[in-house]
Amino acid sequence: MSQPTTIKVLKDKKAKGEKFTMLTAYDSTIASLCEKAGVDVILVGDSLGMVVQGHNTTVPVTMDDIIYHAKCVARGTKSIVKMLDMPFMSFAYPSQAIDNATRLMQEGYAEVIKLESGEHQAELISDLSLNGVPVCAHLGLTPQTIHKLGSYGKRGKDSEEANRILSDAEKLEKAGADLILLECVPAELAKKVTESVSVPVIGIGAGRDVDAQVLVIYDILGASGYIPSFAKNFLAETGSIEGAIKLYVESVKNGTFPN
Ligand code: KIV
């Protein structure tokens, strides 16, 4: 069996300039294929609300939903880092956030928890981090706030918002975030953030100058009904799910995806 991937391994990869990969998975079969194909991190994302449960947004996803799918994923994997999403309103106040992060780690086997963030969560991230909970701070497009945002468009296009995203990333790293995830931001901003923080930055729709890429598994399999402009149907080129995941991993590592 290969050595387990850990947060430290991911941080060492950033230090060495080696790209790594993350994919969403919601069940043991896909999780096991991800592990075999060399994916570094599995995300049990609240995207499951849309691609598995058929909702229009991620808002209806509950803690129990994430834990159910995380248990399925855990049964299919041995050595891959498992990141679990904190669902909508599950971390709105500190004691609730700590209780729910504990559940994700104890019941869902999370090794990292991800929360849609901003500067206002610095104290919470510090509390979690001091208590041994690795945190990924999700910045840029935060789909849980869709009803406030009104659209899933790119964030950080104007200089005021771009500066805020950069400063949030720096503050949340200082607070103890182990990873930053940037969703749908301009490539130049993602590059700036990646150069400004020492923790790994994972991008989705954020260009190539980040430390790692993440995509939703159904997007790389062309099964989502449509393919977001930042994703690619890797199944079309390979003809098998295993081949598609392998090609995604190779393409990120050799810099041919995203192009
Ligand atoms: O829930 C999810 O799958 C995510 C990714 C799109 C980054 O947050």
CSV table of C-alpha atoms and ligand atoms in Angstrom, one decimal:
chain,number,residue,atom,x,y,z
A,1,MET,CA,0.0,0.0,0.0
A,2,SER,CA,1.3,3.5,-0.8
A,3,GLN,CA,2.1,5.9,2.0
A,4,PRO,CA,-1.0,7.9,3.1
A,5,THR,CA,-1.3,11.4,1.8
A,6,THR,CA,-1.5,13.9,4.6
A,7,ILE,CA,-1.8,17.7,4.9
A,8,LYS,CA,2.0,17.8,5.5
A,9,VAL,CA,2.5,16.0,2.2
A,10,LEU,CA,0.3,18.6,0.4
A,11,LYS,CA,2.3,21.4,2.1
A,12,ASP,CA,5.6,19.8,1.0
A,13,LYS,CA,4.3,19.6,-2.6
A,14,LYS,CA,3.6,23.4,-2.5
A,15,ALA,CA,7.2,24.0,-1.2
A,16,LYS,CA,8.6,21.8,-4.0
A,17,GLY,CA,6.4,23.4,-6.7
A,18,GLU,CA,4.6,20.1,-7.3
A,19,LYS,CA,0.9,20.4,-8.3
A,20,PHE,CA,-1.7,18.1,-6.7
A,21,THR,CA,-5.2,17.1,-7.4
A,22,MET,CA,-8.6,17.0,-5.7
A,23,LEU,CA,-11.9,15.5,-7.0
A,24,THR,CA,-15.3,15.3,-5.4
A,25,ALA,CA,-16.6,11.8,-4.6
A,26,TYR,CA,-19.8,10.8,-2.8
A,27,ASP,CA,-19.6,7.0,-2.8
A,28,SER,CA,-17.1,4.2,-2.2
A,29,THR,CA,-16.7,3.0,-5.8
A,30,ILE,CA,-15.7,6.4,-7.2
A,31,ALA,CA,-13.6,7.1,-4.1
A,32,SER,CA,-11.7,3.9,-4.6
A,33,LEU,CA,-11.1,4.7,-8.3
A,34,CYS,CA,-9.8,8.2,-7.3
A,35,GLU,CA,-7.4,6.7,-4.9
A,36,LYS,CA,-6.1,4.1,-7.4
A,37,ALA,CA,-5.7,6.9,-10.0
A,38,GLY,CA,-3.4,8.9,-7.7
A,39,VAL,CA,-5.8,11.7,-6.7
A,40,ASP,CA,-4.4,13.4,-3.6
A,41,VAL,CA,-7.6,14.6,-1.9
A,42,ILE,CA,-11.2,13.6,-2.1
A,43,LEU,CA,-13.8,16.3,-1.3
A,44,VAL,CA,-17.2,15.2,0.0
A,45,GLY,CA,-18.6,18.5,-1.2
A,46,ASP,CA,-22.0,19.9,-0.6
A,47,SER,CA,-22.2,19.9,-4.4
A,48,LEU,CA,-23.8,16.6,-3.7
A,49,GLY,CA,-27.0,18.5,-3.1
A,50,MET,CA,-27.1,19.4,-6.8
A,51,VAL,CA,-25.4,16.5,-8.6
A,52,VAL,CA,-26.6,13.6,-6.4
A,53,GLN,CA,-29.8,14.9,-4.8
A,54,GLY,CA,-31.0,17.0,-7.7
A,55,HIS,CA,-31.6,20.3,-5.8
A,56,ASN,CA,-31.0,23.6,-7.6
A,57,THR,CA,-28.6,24.9,-4.9
A,58,THR,CA,-26.3,23.4,-2.2
A,59,VAL,CA,-28.4,25.1,0.5
A,60,PRO,CA,-30.6,22.1,1.4
A,61,VAL,CA,-27.6,19.8,2.2
A,62,THR,CA,-27.5,18.8,5.9
A,63,MET,CA,-24.8,17.6,8.2
A,64,ASP,CA,-26.4,14.1,8.1
A,65,ASP,CA,-26.2,14.1,4.3
A,66,ILE,CA,-22.4,14.9,4.3
A,67,ILE,CA,-21.8,12.3,7.0
A,68,TYR,CA,-23.7,9.6,5.1
A,69,HIS,CA,-21.7,10.2,1.9
A,70,ALA,CA,-18.4,10.6,3.8
A,71,LYS,CA,-19.0,7.2,5.4
A,72,CYS,CA,-19.5,5.7,2.0
A,73,VAL,CA,-16.3,7.3,0.7
A,74,ALA,CA,-14.3,6.2,3.8
A,75,ARG,CA,-15.2,2.6,3.1
A,76,GLY,CA,-13.6,2.8,-0.4
A,77,THR,CA,-10.3,4.5,0.6
A,78,LYS,CA,-7.3,3.9,2.7
A,79,SER,CA,-4.6,6.5,2.0
A,80,ILE,CA,-6.2,9.5,0.4
A,81,VAL,CA,-6.9,12.8,2.3
A,82,LYS,CA,-10.6,13.2,2.9
A,83,MET,CA,-12.0,16.8,3.0
A,84,LEU,CA,-15.6,17.3,4.1
A,85,ASP,CA,-17.8,20.3,3.6
A,86,MET,CA,-19.5,22.1,6.5
A,87,PRO,CA,-23.0,22.6,5.0
A,88,PHE,CA,-25.0,25.8,4.9
A,89,MET,CA,-25.6,27.4,8.4
A,90,SER,CA,-23.8,24.5,10.1
A,91,PHE,CA,-21.0,26.9,11.4
A,92,ALA,CA,-23.0,30.1,11.9
A,93,TYR,CA,-22.1,30.4,15.6
A,94,PRO,CA,-18.9,29.1,17.4
A,95,SER,CA,-20.2,26.4,19.7
A,96,GLN,CA,-22.4,24.9,16.9
A,97,ALA,CA,-19.4,25.1,14.5
A,98,ILE,CA,-17.2,23.2,16.9
A,99,ASP,CA,-19.8,20.5,17.5
A,100,ASN,CA,-20.4,20.1,13.8
A,101,ALA,CA,-16.7,20.0,13.0
A,102,THR,CA,-16.3,17.3,15.7
A,103,ARG,CA,-19.1,15.3,14.1
A,104,LEU,CA,-17.4,15.5,10.7
A,105,MET,CA,-14.2,14.2,12.1
A,106,GLN,CA,-15.5,11.6,14.4
A,107,GLU,CA,-18.5,10.3,12.4
A,108,GLY,CA,-17.4,11.2,8.8
A,109,TYR,CA,-13.7,10.5,9.2
A,110,ALA,CA,-12.8,14.0,7.9
A,111,GLU,CA,-9.1,14.8,7.8
A,112,VAL,CA,-9.8,18.4,6.7
A,113,ILE,CA,-13.0,20.4,7.0
A,114,LYS,CA,-13.9,23.0,4.4
A,115,LEU,CA,-16.0,26.1,5.1
A,116,GLU,CA,-17.1,28.9,2.9
A,117,SER,CA,-15.3,31.7,4.5
A,118,GLY,CA,-14.4,35.3,4.9
A,119,GLU,CA,-12.5,37.4,7.4
A,120,HIS,CA,-15.3,37.2,9.9
A,121,GLN,CA,-14.4,33.5,10.4
A,122,ALA,CA,-10.8,34.1,11.5
A,123,GLU,CA,-11.6,33.5,15.2
A,124,LEU,CA,-13.6,30.3,14.4
A,125,ILE,CA,-10.7,29.0,12.2
A,126,SER,CA,-8.2,29.8,14.9
A,127,ASP,CA,-10.3,27.9,17.5
A,128,LEU,CA,-10.7,24.9,15.2
A,129,SER,CA,-7.0,24.9,14.3
A,130,LEU,CA,-5.9,25.2,18.0
A,131,ASN,CA,-8.1,22.2,18.7
A,132,GLY,CA,-6.4,20.1,16.0
A,133,VAL,CA,-9.0,20.5,13.2
A,134,PRO,CA,-7.4,21.1,9.8
A,135,VAL,CA,-9.3,23.8,7.9
A,136,CYS,CA,-9.7,24.7,4.2
A,137,ALA,CA,-11.0,28.2,3.8
A,138,HIS,CA,-13.2,28.5,0.7
A,139,LEU,CA,-13.1,32.0,-0.9
A,140,GLY,CA,-14.2,33.6,-4.1
A,141,LEU,CA,-17.5,32.2,-5.3
A,142,THR,CA,-19.3,30.8,-2.2
A,143,PRO,CA,-22.3,28.9,-3.5
A,144,GLN,CA,-24.0,28.6,-0.1
A,145,THR,CA,-24.6,32.4,-0.3
A,146,ILE,CA,-26.3,32.1,-3.8
A,147,HIS,CA,-29.5,33.7,-2.6
A,148,LYS,CA,-27.6,36.8,-1.5
A,149,LEU,CA,-25.2,36.7,-4.6
A,150,GLY,CA,-28.0,36.2,-7.2
A,151,SER,CA,-25.6,34.4,-9.6
A,152,TYR,CA,-22.8,31.9,-9.9
A,153,GLY,CA,-20.6,34.3,-11.8
A,154,LYS,CA,-16.9,35.0,-11.3
A,155,ARG,CA,-15.9,36.9,-8.1
A,156,GLY,CA,-13.1,39.3,-7.5
A,157,LYS,CA,-13.4,41.0,-10.9
A,158,ASP,CA,-13.2,44.5,-9.5
A,159,SER,CA,-10.2,45.7,-7.5
A,160,GLU,CA,-12.1,46.2,-4.3
A,161,GLU,CA,-13.4,42.6,-4.2
A,162,ALA,CA,-10.1,41.2,-5.5
A,163,ASN,CA,-8.2,43.0,-2.6
A,164,ARG,CA,-10.7,41.7,-0.1
A,165,ILE,CA,-10.2,38.1,-1.3
A,166,LEU,CA,-6.5,38.5,-1.1
A,167,SER,CA,-6.6,40.0,2.3
A,168,ASP,CA,-9.1,37.4,3.6
A,169,ALA,CA,-6.7,34.6,2.4
A,170,GLU,CA,-3.8,36.2,4.2
A,171,LYS,CA,-5.8,36.7,7.4
A,172,LEU,CA,-7.3,33.2,7.4
A,173,GLU,CA,-3.8,31.7,6.8
A,174,LYS,CA,-2.6,33.7,9.9
A,175,ALA,CA,-5.7,32.4,11.8
A,176,GLY,CA,-4.6,28.8,11.1
A,177,ALA,CA,-6.2,27.7,7.8
A,178,ASP,CA,-4.1,24.9,6.4
A,179,LEU,CA,-5.4,25.2,2.9
A,180,ILE,CA,-7.2,27.9,0.8
A,181,LEU,CA,-9.7,27.1,-1.9
A,182,LEU,CA,-10.5,29.7,-4.6
A,183,GLU,CA,-13.6,29.2,-6.7
A,184,CYS,CA,-14.3,31.2,-9.9
A,185,VAL,CA,-11.9,34.1,-9.5
A,186,PRO,CA,-9.7,35.7,-12.2
A,187,ALA,CA,-6.5,33.8,-12.9
A,188,GLU,CA,-4.3,36.8,-12.0
A,189,LEU,CA,-5.9,37.1,-8.6
A,190,ALA,CA,-5.5,33.4,-7.9
A,191,LYS,CA,-1.8,33.7,-8.9
A,192,LYS,CA,-1.4,36.6,-6.5
A,193,VAL,CA,-3.1,34.7,-3.6
A,194,THR,CA,-1.0,31.6,-4.3
A,195,GLU,CA,2.2,33.7,-4.1
A,196,SER,CA,1.1,35.6,-1.0
A,197,VAL,CA,0.3,32.7,1.3
A,198,SER,CA,2.5,29.8,2.3
A,199,VAL,CA,-0.3,27.2,2.5
A,200,PRO,CA,-1.5,25.4,-0.6
A,201,VAL,CA,-4.1,27.1,-2.8
A,202,ILE,CA,-6.6,24.8,-4.6
A,203,GLY,CA,-8.4,26.4,-7.5
A,204,ILE,CA,-11.6,25.7,-9.5
A,205,GLY,CA,-12.2,28.1,-12.3
A,206,ALA,CA,-9.2,30.1,-11.0
A,207,GLY,CA,-6.7,29.4,-13.8
A,208,ARG,CA,-3.5,27.3,-13.7
A,209,ASP,CA,-1.2,29.4,-11.4
A,210,VAL,CA,-2.4,27.7,-8.2
A,211,ASP,CA,-1.0,24.8,-6.3
A,212,ALA,CA,-3.8,22.3,-7.0
A,213,GLN,CA,-7.0,21.9,-8.9
A,214,VAL,CA,-10.4,20.5,-7.9
A,215,LEU,CA,-13.3,19.5,-10.1
A,216,VAL,CA,-16.7,17.9,-9.5
A,217,ILE,CA,-16.4,14.2,-10.6
A,218,TYR,CA,-19.6,14.4,-12.8
A,219,ASP,CA,-18.1,17.3,-14.7
A,220,ILE,CA,-15.0,15.3,-15.8
A,221,LEU,CA,-17.2,12.4,-16.8
A,222,GLY,CA,-19.5,14.7,-18.9
A,223,ALA,CA,-22.4,13.6,-16.8
A,224,SER,CA,-23.6,16.8,-15.4
A,225,GLY,CA,-25.8,17.8,-18.3
A,226,TYR,CA,-23.5,20.7,-19.2
A,227,ILE,CA,-19.8,21.2,-18.6
A,228,PRO,CA,-18.7,24.4,-16.9
A,229,SER,CA,-16.3,26.5,-19.0
A,230,PHE,CA,-13.4,25.8,-16.5
A,231,ALA,CA,-14.0,22.0,-16.6
A,232,LYS,CA,-13.3,19.3,-19.2
A,233,ASN,CA,-14.9,16.0,-20.2
A,234,PHE,CA,-11.9,13.7,-19.7
A,235,LEU,CA,-14.2,10.6,-20.3
A,236,ALA,CA,-14.7,11.6,-23.9
A,237,GLU,CA,-10.9,11.1,-24.5
A,238,THR,CA,-10.4,8.0,-22.6
A,239,GLY,CA,-13.6,5.9,-22.7
A,240,SER,CA,-13.5,4.8,-19.1
A,241,ILE,CA,-14.1,6.4,-15.7
A,242,GLU,CA,-10.8,5.1,-14.4
A,243,GLY,CA,-9.0,6.5,-17.5
A,244,ALA,CA,-10.8,9.8,-17.2
A,245,ILE,CA,-9.6,10.3,-13.6
A,246,LYS,CA,-6.1,9.2,-14.4
A,247,LEU,CA,-5.9,11.7,-17.4
A,248,TYR,CA,-7.2,14.5,-15.1
A,249,VAL,CA,-4.5,13.7,-12.6
A,250,GLU,CA,-1.8,13.6,-15.3
A,251,SER,CA,-3.0,16.7,-17.0
A,252,VAL,CA,-2.9,18.8,-13.8
A,253,LYS,CA,0.5,17.4,-12.8
A,254,ASN,CA,2.0,18.1,-16.2
A,255,GLY,CA,0.4,21.5,-16.5
A,256,THR,CA,-1.8,20.8,-19.6
A,257,PHE,CA,-5.0,21.3,-17.5
A,258,PRO,CA,-6.3,23.9,-17.2
A,259,ASN,CA,-5.0,25.5,-20.4
B,1,KIV,O1,-19.0,21.3,-2.9
B,1,KIV,C1,-18.1,21.2,-3.8
B,1,KIV,O2,-18.0,20.3,-4.5
B,1,KIV,C2,-17.1,22.3,-3.8
B,1,KIV,C3,-16.3,22.4,-5.0
B,1,KIV,C4,-17.0,22.8,-6.2
B,1,KIV,C5,-15.0,23.1,-4.7
B,1,KIV,O3,-17.1,23.1,-2.9
